[in-house]
Amino acid sequence: MGKTQAERNYLAILKAEIEGIYGTPLQSPKNFTECCKIITARTHKTVSNSTMKRIYGYVQAGNNYMPSTFILNTLSEFAGYKDFREFCKHCKMMEQTQGDANMKDILTKTAEHLECATKGLYQLCIILGINITRNRGNKIFFTK
């Protein structure tokens, strides 16, 4: 599996989910040992303490460190997904949903601003003595 920036971002999300399942931040050797045991019990796959410590930055790893596909799949399975690819798809869907929510918010605010502008334009036309009429096609005409 390629090591794209998106996958690195998704790994950060996965790490947070794992800590949520574990119930506390992974910050001590005891935490890593216990979490690895829980992962093994749930998935029947082994993730070593040293690997977990590298993933969470507890021990030094290269700047571009990315766990193997097996480890990513195991951690994703622990978090309730089939594999890391499915986890990434879930993250993409959440991004899309968030994007849709943002777009809906933008459209709502735009409609509110347009309504205010329309009311302002109507008031201005009254002040200037301009008549506003609509034809059957709902087109607006301005006449003096």
PDB file of C-alpha atoms in Angstrom:
ATOM      1  CA  MET A   1       0.000   0.000   0.000  1.00  0.00           C
ATOM      2  CA  GLY A   2       1.389   3.392  -0.911  1.00  0.00           C
ATOM      3  CA  LYS A   3       2.342   5.806   1.791  1.00  0.00           C
ATOM      4  CA  THR A   4       0.360   8.836   0.739  1.00  0.00           C
ATOM      5  CA  GLN A   5      -0.184  11.916   2.872  1.00  0.00           C
ATOM      6  CA  ALA A   6      -3.860  10.975   3.141  1.00  0.00           C
ATOM      7  CA  GLU A   7      -2.901   7.571   4.563  1.00  0.00           C
ATOM      8  CA  ARG A   8      -0.636   9.278   7.102  1.00  0.00           C
ATOM      9  CA  ASN A   9      -3.539  11.523   8.094  1.00  0.00           C
ATOM     10  CA  TYR A  10      -5.822   8.500   8.388  1.00  0.00           C
ATOM     11  CA  LEU A  11      -3.231   6.763  10.563  1.00  0.00           C
ATOM     12  CA  ALA A  12      -3.419   9.723  12.962  1.00  0.00           C
ATOM     13  CA  ILE A  13      -7.196   9.270  13.124  1.00  0.00           C
ATOM     14  CA  LEU A  14      -6.794   5.517  13.621  1.00  0.00           C
ATOM     15  CA  LYS A  15      -4.346   6.131  16.479  1.00  0.00           C
ATOM     16  CA  ALA A  16      -6.921   8.341  18.187  1.00  0.00           C
ATOM     17  CA  GLU A  17      -9.604   5.669  17.738  1.00  0.00           C
ATOM     18  CA  ILE A  18      -7.318   3.040  19.263  1.00  0.00           C
ATOM     19  CA  GLU A  19      -6.673   5.260  22.276  1.00  0.00           C
ATOM     20  CA  GLY A  20     -10.416   5.768  22.575  1.00  0.00           C
ATOM     21  CA  ILE A  21     -11.017   2.025  22.585  1.00  0.00           C
ATOM     22  CA  TYR A  22      -8.157   1.476  25.026  1.00  0.00           C
ATOM     23  CA  GLY A  23      -9.615   4.213  27.206  1.00  0.00           C
ATOM     24  CA  THR A  24      -6.558   6.346  27.839  1.00  0.00           C
ATOM     25  CA  PRO A  25      -3.717   7.919  25.865  1.00  0.00           C
ATOM     26  CA  LEU A  26      -0.815   5.562  25.132  1.00  0.00           C
ATOM     27  CA  GLN A  27       1.968   7.292  27.042  1.00  0.00           C
ATOM     28  CA  SER A  28       3.822   4.706  29.085  1.00  0.00           C
ATOM     29  CA  PRO A  29       5.420   1.293  28.538  1.00  0.00           C
ATOM     30  CA  LYS A  30       2.642  -0.229  30.663  1.00  0.00           C
ATOM     31  CA  ASN A  31      -0.015   1.335  28.381  1.00  0.00           C
ATOM     32  CA  PHE A  32       1.654  -0.070  25.269  1.00  0.00           C
ATOM     33  CA  THR A  33       2.003  -3.559  26.802  1.00  0.00           C
ATOM     34  CA  GLU A  34      -1.634  -3.660  27.903  1.00  0.00           C
ATOM     35  CA  CYS A  35      -2.932  -2.279  24.623  1.00  0.00           C
ATOM     36  CA  CYS A  36      -0.922  -4.822  22.601  1.00  0.00           C
ATOM     37  CA  LYS A  37      -2.400  -7.634  24.701  1.00  0.00           C
ATOM     38  CA  ILE A  38      -5.919  -6.325  24.092  1.00  0.00           C
ATOM     39  CA  ILE A  39      -5.253  -6.015  20.347  1.00  0.00           C
ATOM     40  CA  THR A  40      -3.969  -9.604  20.230  1.00  0.00           C
ATOM     41  CA  ALA A  41      -6.944 -10.892  22.229  1.00  0.00           C
ATOM     42  CA  ARG A  42      -9.438  -9.137  19.960  1.00  0.00           C
ATOM     43  CA  THR A  43      -7.814  -9.738  16.554  1.00  0.00           C
ATOM     44  CA  HIS A  44      -5.729 -12.892  17.197  1.00  0.00           C
ATOM     45  CA  LYS A  45      -2.859 -11.014  15.550  1.00  0.00           C
ATOM     46  CA  THR A  46       0.247  -9.705  17.271  1.00  0.00           C
ATOM     47  CA  VAL A  47       1.501  -6.136  17.239  1.00  0.00           C
ATOM     48  CA  SER A  48       4.727  -5.660  19.181  1.00  0.00           C
ATOM     49  CA  ASN A  49       5.252  -3.057  21.880  1.00  0.00           C
ATOM     50  CA  SER A  50       8.145  -1.565  19.920  1.00  0.00           C
ATOM     51  CA  THR A  51       5.988  -1.164  16.817  1.00  0.00           C
ATOM     52  CA  MET A  52       3.256   0.552  18.815  1.00  0.00           C
ATOM     53  CA  LYS A  53       5.829   2.819  20.453  1.00  0.00           C
ATOM     54  CA  ARG A  54       7.151   3.820  17.010  1.00  0.00           C
ATOM     55  CA  ILE A  55       3.633   4.456  15.711  1.00  0.00           C
ATOM     56  CA  TYR A  56       2.805   6.697  18.655  1.00  0.00           C
ATOM     57  CA  GLY A  57       6.161   8.467  18.646  1.00  0.00           C
ATOM     58  CA  TYR A  58       7.132   7.147  22.067  1.00  0.00           C
ATOM     59  CA  VAL A  59      10.429   5.987  20.570  1.00  0.00           C
ATOM     60  CA  GLN A  60      12.319   7.617  17.725  1.00  0.00           C
ATOM     61  CA  ALA A  61      11.425   6.485  14.227  1.00  0.00           C
ATOM     62  CA  GLY A  62      12.196   8.072  10.884  1.00  0.00           C
ATOM     63  CA  ASN A  63      10.122  11.086   9.854  1.00  0.00           C
ATOM     64  CA  ASN A  64       8.522   9.031   7.110  1.00  0.00           C
ATOM     65  CA  TYR A  65       7.831   5.983   9.289  1.00  0.00           C
ATOM     66  CA  MET A  66       4.700   4.177   8.254  1.00  0.00           C
ATOM     67  CA  PRO A  67       3.773   0.769   9.679  1.00  0.00           C
ATOM     68  CA  SER A  68       3.457  -2.237   7.415  1.00  0.00           C
ATOM     69  CA  THR A  69       0.178  -3.104   5.724  1.00  0.00           C
ATOM     70  CA  PHE A  70      -0.211  -6.022   8.165  1.00  0.00           C
ATOM     71  CA  ILE A  71       0.051  -3.676  11.161  1.00  0.00           C
ATOM     72  CA  LEU A  72      -2.300  -1.107   9.601  1.00  0.00           C
ATOM     73  CA  ASN A  73      -4.821  -3.858   8.844  1.00  0.00           C
ATOM     74  CA  THR A  74      -4.530  -5.281  12.365  1.00  0.00           C
ATOM     75  CA  LEU A  75      -5.034  -1.887  14.010  1.00  0.00           C
ATOM     76  CA  SER A  76      -7.983  -1.177  11.708  1.00  0.00           C
ATOM     77  CA  GLU A  77      -9.501  -4.539  12.568  1.00  0.00           C
ATOM     78  CA  PHE A  78      -9.067  -3.724  16.262  1.00  0.00           C
ATOM     79  CA  ALA A  79     -10.958  -0.474  15.639  1.00  0.00           C
ATOM     80  CA  GLY A  80     -13.824  -2.414  14.042  1.00  0.00           C
ATOM     81  CA  TYR A  81     -12.985  -2.271  10.337  1.00  0.00           C
ATOM     82  CA  LYS A  82     -12.203  -5.059   7.876  1.00  0.00           C
ATOM     83  CA  ASP A  83      -8.785  -3.587   7.057  1.00  0.00           C
ATOM     84  CA  PHE A  84      -6.947  -0.291   6.621  1.00  0.00           C
ATOM     85  CA  ARG A  85      -8.376   0.220   3.144  1.00  0.00           C
ATOM     86  CA  GLU A  86     -11.910   0.051   4.568  1.00  0.00           C
ATOM     87  CA  PHE A  87     -10.875   2.423   7.364  1.00  0.00           C
ATOM     88  CA  CYS A  88      -9.555   4.885   4.752  1.00  0.00           C
ATOM     89  CA  LYS A  89     -12.825   4.635   2.804  1.00  0.00           C
ATOM     90  CA  HIS A  90     -14.700   5.402   6.025  1.00  0.00           C
ATOM     91  CA  CYS A  91     -12.479   8.446   6.599  1.00  0.00           C
ATOM     92  CA  LYS A  92     -13.052   9.652   3.032  1.00  0.00           C
ATOM     93  CA  MET A  93     -16.809   9.292   3.503  1.00  0.00           C
ATOM     94  CA  MET A  94     -16.605  11.292   6.729  1.00  0.00           C
ATOM     95  CA  GLU A  95     -14.602  13.992   4.918  1.00  0.00           C
ATOM     96  CA  GLN A  96     -17.218  14.072   2.156  1.00  0.00           C
ATOM     97  CA  THR A  97     -20.041  14.265   4.698  1.00  0.00           C
ATOM     98  CA  GLN A  98     -18.216  17.090   6.458  1.00  0.00           C
ATOM     99  CA  GLY A  99     -17.666  18.779   3.103  1.00  0.00           C
ATOM    100  CA  ASP A 100     -21.362  18.410   2.273  1.00  0.00           C
ATOM    101  CA  ALA A 101     -22.268  19.885   5.668  1.00  0.00           C
ATOM    102  CA  ASN A 102     -19.907  22.804   5.047  1.00  0.00           C
ATOM    103  CA  MET A 103     -21.384  23.342   1.577  1.00  0.00           C
ATOM    104  CA  LYS A 104     -24.910  23.273   3.004  1.00  0.00           C
ATOM    105  CA  ASP A 105     -23.866  25.856   5.601  1.00  0.00           C
ATOM    106  CA  ILE A 106     -22.322  28.047   2.888  1.00  0.00           C
ATOM    107  CA  LEU A 107     -25.456  27.794   0.739  1.00  0.00           C
ATOM    108  CA  THR A 108     -27.700  28.627   3.708  1.00  0.00           C
ATOM    109  CA  LYS A 109     -25.633  31.695   4.575  1.00  0.00           C
ATOM    110  CA  THR A 110     -25.572  32.750   0.923  1.00  0.00           C
ATOM    111  CA  ALA A 111     -29.367  32.462   0.743  1.00  0.00           C
ATOM    112  CA  GLU A 112     -29.691  34.566   3.910  1.00  0.00           C
ATOM    113  CA  HIS A 113     -27.405  37.236   2.460  1.00  0.00           C
ATOM    114  CA  LEU A 114     -29.298  37.159  -0.833  1.00  0.00           C
ATOM    115  CA  GLU A 115     -32.600  37.601   0.998  1.00  0.00           C
ATOM    116  CA  CYS A 116     -31.181  40.598   2.888  1.00  0.00           C
ATOM    117  CA  ALA A 117     -29.815  42.071  -0.345  1.00  0.00           C
ATOM    118  CA  THR A 118     -33.167  41.565  -2.052  1.00  0.00           C
ATOM    119  CA  LYS A 119     -34.998  43.346   0.781  1.00  0.00           C
ATOM    120  CA  GLY A 120     -32.446  46.155   0.644  1.00  0.00           C
ATOM    121  CA  LEU A 121     -32.856  46.475  -3.113  1.00  0.00           C
ATOM    122  CA  TYR A 122     -36.643  46.548  -2.745  1.00  0.00           C
ATOM    123  CA  GLN A 123     -36.407  49.320  -0.130  1.00  0.00           C
ATOM    124  CA  LEU A 124     -34.017  51.265  -2.361  1.00  0.00           C
ATOM    125  CA  CYS A 125     -36.429  50.965  -5.314  1.00  0.00           C
ATOM    126  CA  ILE A 126     -39.282  52.329  -3.161  1.00  0.00           C
ATOM    127  CA  ILE A 127     -37.133  55.292  -2.093  1.00  0.00           C
ATOM    128  CA  LEU A 128     -36.134  56.018  -5.712  1.00  0.00           C
ATOM    129  CA  GLY A 129     -39.695  55.573  -6.961  1.00  0.00           C
ATOM    130  CA  ILE A 130     -38.908  52.568  -9.134  1.00  0.00           C
ATOM    131  CA  ASN A 131     -41.711  50.045  -9.632  1.00  0.00           C
ATOM    132  CA  ILE A 132     -40.885  46.351  -9.484  1.00  0.00           C
ATOM    133  CA  THR A 133     -43.091  43.963 -11.419  1.00  0.00           C
ATOM    134  CA  ARG A 134     -42.894  40.308 -12.368  1.00  0.00           C
ATOM    135  CA  ASN A 135     -44.266  38.661 -15.473  1.00  0.00           C
ATOM    136  CA  ARG A 136     -45.642  35.136 -15.663  1.00  0.00           C
ATOM    137  CA  GLY A 137     -42.143  33.769 -16.264  1.00  0.00           C
ATOM    138  CA  ASN A 138     -41.186  35.268 -12.889  1.00  0.00           C
ATOM    139  CA  LYS A 139     -38.798  37.745 -14.527  1.00  0.00           C
ATOM    140  CA  ILE A 140     -38.401  41.025 -12.671  1.00  0.00           C
ATOM    141  CA  PHE A 141     -38.863  44.366 -14.437  1.00  0.00           C
ATOM    142  CA  PHE A 142     -37.968  47.774 -13.083  1.00  0.00           C
ATOM    143  CA  THR A 143     -39.984  50.771 -14.330  1.00  0.00           C
ATOM    144  CA  LYS A 144     -40.082  54.434 -13.318  1.00  0.00           C
TER     145      LYS A 144
END
